[in-house]
PDB file of C-alpha atoms in Angstrom:
ATOM      1  CA  MET A   8       0.163  -0.095   0.145  1.00 44.00           C
ATOM      2  CA  ASP A   9       1.889   3.352  -0.882  1.00 48.00           C
ATOM      3  CA  ASP A  10       2.369   5.387   2.093  1.00 60.00           C
ATOM      4  CA  LEU A  11       0.560   8.548   1.035  1.00 57.00           C
ATOM      5  CA  ILE A  12      -2.581   6.409   0.821  1.00 54.00           C
ATOM      6  CA  SER A  13      -1.987   4.977   4.499  1.00 58.00           C
ATOM      7  CA  ASP A  14      -0.105   8.043   6.093  1.00 84.00           C
ATOM      8  CA  ALA A  15       2.188   5.283   7.359  1.00 92.00           C
ATOM      9  CA  ARG A  16       4.740   6.571  10.783  1.00 93.00           C
ATOM     10  CA  TYR A  17       8.270   5.816  11.711  1.00 94.00           C
ATOM     11  CA  HIS A  18      10.222   4.961  14.478  1.00 95.00           C
ATOM     12  CA  MET A  19      13.473   4.101  15.270  1.00 94.00           C
ATOM     13  CA  LEU A  20      13.241   2.512  18.556  1.00 95.00           C
ATOM     14  CA  ARG A  21      15.859   3.279  21.524  1.00 90.00           C
ATOM     15  CA  PRO A  22      17.969   1.601  23.085  1.00 89.00           C
ATOM     16  CA  ALA A  23      19.893   0.816  19.995  1.00 89.00           C
ATOM     17  CA  GLY A  24      20.825  -3.506  20.985  1.00 90.00           C
ATOM     18  CA  PRO A  25      24.051  -5.231  20.982  1.00 82.00           C
ATOM     19  CA  ASP A  26      27.027  -3.716  18.181  1.00 82.00           C
ATOM     20  CA  GLY A  27      24.429  -1.222  17.028  1.00 86.00           C
ATOM     21  CA  CYS A  28      21.117  -3.022  16.081  1.00 89.00           C
ATOM     22  CA  THR A  29      18.670  -1.002  15.616  1.00 92.00           C
ATOM     23  CA  VAL A  30      14.688  -1.444  15.209  1.00 95.00           C
ATOM     24  CA  VAL A  31      12.593   0.779  12.309  1.00 95.00           C
ATOM     25  CA  VAL A  32       9.092   0.453  12.876  1.00 96.00           C
ATOM     26  CA  ARG A  33       6.926   1.421  10.264  1.00 95.00           C
ATOM     27  CA  GLU A  34       3.135   1.886  11.216  1.00 95.00           C
ATOM     28  CA  THR A  35       0.032   2.213   8.950  1.00 93.00           C
ATOM     29  CA  SER A  36      -3.463   3.449   9.816  1.00 89.00           C
ATOM     30  CA  PHE A  37      -6.598   2.729   7.013  1.00 84.00           C
ATOM     31  CA  LEU A  38     -10.178   2.869   7.291  1.00 83.00           C
ATOM     32  CA  ALA A  39     -10.968   0.744  11.109  1.00 86.00           C
ATOM     33  CA  ILE A  40      -7.196  -1.368  10.737  1.00 91.00           C
ATOM     34  CA  GLY A  41      -3.778  -0.362  12.219  1.00 93.00           C
ATOM     35  CA  ASN A  42      -0.859  -2.666  10.960  1.00 94.00           C
ATOM     36  CA  GLY A  43       2.819  -2.266  12.089  1.00 96.00           C
ATOM     37  CA  GLU A  44       6.284  -3.866  11.092  1.00 96.00           C
ATOM     38  CA  ALA A  45       9.501  -4.015  12.359  1.00 96.00           C
ATOM     39  CA  TYR A  46      13.096  -4.812  10.930  1.00 95.00           C
ATOM     40  CA  ALA A  47      16.678  -5.006  12.720  1.00 93.00           C
ATOM     41  CA  VAL A  48      18.614  -2.334  10.817  1.00 91.00           C
ATOM     42  CA  GLY A  49      22.422  -2.322  11.016  1.00 82.00           C
ATOM     43  CA  HIS A  50      25.780   0.453  11.055  1.00 78.00           C
ATOM     44  CA  THR A  51      24.972   0.502   6.823  1.00 81.00           C
ATOM     45  CA  GLY A  52      21.189   1.399   7.620  1.00 81.00           C
ATOM     46  CA  LEU A  53      19.691  -1.243   5.515  1.00 83.00           C
ATOM     47  CA  ALA A  54      16.915  -3.441   6.321  1.00 85.00           C
ATOM     48  CA  LEU A  55      17.102  -6.945   5.058  1.00 74.00           C
ATOM     49  CA  SER A  56      13.841  -8.778   6.188  1.00 84.00           C
ATOM     50  CA  GLU A  57      11.366  -7.838   8.160  1.00 92.00           C
ATOM     51  CA  SER A  58      11.447  -8.871  12.070  1.00 94.00           C
ATOM     52  CA  GLY A  59       7.598  -9.522  12.614  1.00 94.00           C
ATOM     53  CA  SER A  60       3.870  -7.848  11.900  1.00 96.00           C
ATOM     54  CA  TRP A  61       0.843  -6.920  13.706  1.00 96.00           C
ATOM     55  CA  THR A  62      -2.993  -5.617  12.981  1.00 96.00           C
ATOM     56  CA  VAL A  63      -4.707  -3.838  15.677  1.00 95.00           C
ATOM     57  CA  ASP A  64      -7.848  -2.753  15.681  1.00 93.00           C
ATOM     58  CA  ASP A  65      -9.552   1.006  15.173  1.00 90.00           C
ATOM     59  CA  GLY A  66      -6.632   2.056  13.466  1.00 89.00           C
ATOM     60  CA  TYR A  67      -4.786   1.990  16.366  1.00 93.00           C
ATOM     61  CA  ARG A  68      -0.468   2.840  16.524  1.00 94.00           C
ATOM     62  CA  PRO A  69       0.787   0.655  19.399  1.00 96.00           C
ATOM     63  CA  VAL A  70       4.723   2.545  18.749  1.00 96.00           C
ATOM     64  CA  ASP A  71       3.073   5.919  18.508  1.00 94.00           C
ATOM     65  CA  ALA A  72       1.124   5.781  21.167  1.00 94.00           C
ATOM     66  CA  GLY A  73       3.892   4.316  23.289  1.00 95.00           C
ATOM     67  CA  THR A  74       2.074   0.562  24.221  1.00 95.00           C
ATOM     68  CA  TYR A  75       4.886  -1.455  23.170  1.00 96.00           C
ATOM     69  CA  ALA A  76       8.402  -3.133  25.149  1.00 96.00           C
ATOM     70  CA  MET A  77      11.941  -3.370  23.458  1.00 95.00           C
ATOM     71  CA  SER A  78      14.303  -5.917  25.690  1.00 95.00           C
ATOM     72  CA  TRP A  79      17.376  -6.819  24.275  1.00 94.00           C
ATOM     73  CA  GLY A  80      19.925  -9.995  24.785  1.00 90.00           C
ATOM     74  CA  ARG A  81      22.922 -11.123  24.118  1.00 83.00           C
ATOM     75  CA  ASP A  82      21.611 -12.325  20.736  1.00 81.00           C
ATOM     76  CA  GLY A  83      19.037 -10.059  19.744  1.00 89.00           C
ATOM     77  CA  GLY A  84      15.890  -8.749  21.183  1.00 94.00           C
ATOM     78  CA  LEU A  85      12.310  -8.660  21.562  1.00 95.00           C
ATOM     79  CA  LEU A  86       9.741  -6.850  20.847  1.00 96.00           C
ATOM     80  CA  ARG A  87       6.488  -6.896  22.390  1.00 96.00           C
ATOM     81  CA  ILE A  88       3.263  -5.099  20.772  1.00 96.00           C
ATOM     82  CA  SER A  89       0.176  -4.105  22.946  1.00 94.00           C
ATOM     83  CA  GLY A  90      -2.735  -2.808  21.894  1.00 91.00           C
ATOM     84  CA  THR A  91      -5.537  -1.497  24.586  1.00 92.00           C
ATOM     85  CA  SER A  92      -9.428  -2.919  25.696  1.00 92.00           C
ATOM     86  CA  THR A  93     -10.641  -1.104  23.153  1.00 92.00           C
ATOM     87  CA  ASP A  94      -7.813  -1.021  20.010  1.00 92.00           C
ATOM     88  CA  PRO A  95      -6.842  -4.822  20.911  1.00 93.00           C
ATOM     89  CA  VAL A  96      -3.745  -6.701  18.433  1.00 94.00           C
ATOM     90  CA  ILE A  97      -5.634  -9.146  16.986  1.00 92.00           C
ATOM     91  CA  ASN A  98      -2.263 -10.824  14.760  1.00 92.00           C
ATOM     92  CA  GLY A  99       0.900 -10.886  15.629  1.00 92.00           C
ATOM     93  CA  GLY A 100       2.197  -9.044  18.740  1.00 91.00           C
ATOM     94  CA  SER A 101       5.624  -9.949  19.198  1.00 93.00           C
ATOM     95  CA  ALA A 102       8.965  -9.551  17.063  1.00 94.00           C
ATOM     96  CA  ASP A 103      12.326 -11.551  17.467  1.00 94.00           C
ATOM     97  CA  ILE A 104      14.609  -8.700  16.340  1.00 93.00           C
ATOM     98  CA  ASN A 105      17.775 -11.244  15.026  1.00 89.00           C
ATOM     99  CA  CYS A 106      20.877  -8.593  14.398  1.00 81.00           C
ATOM    100  CA  ASP A 107      22.725 -11.604  13.057  1.00 76.00           C
ATOM    101  CA  TRP A 108      23.790 -10.339   8.976  1.00 63.00           C
TER     102      TRP A 108
END
């Protein structure tokens, strides 16, 4: 879907993980559905593959609203997405962030 139609918003999550691995999230909202994808980005600034995705009711954008948790370990990270009682996550809800390029 074209970003002009979907009103995409991008977020770089902090703090960065091991060796400077950064998570970039793209959130869109169209009609009554919100979608998001997470990407692991290295020093080159390129994301080679999607790490995870989710769908949320009523066009809610969890990362934009701050209803997420990001944790890091030695081998990567885990992004957990939360909705609200009225805007629940209906598909997905977490992303394993693998920084092994």
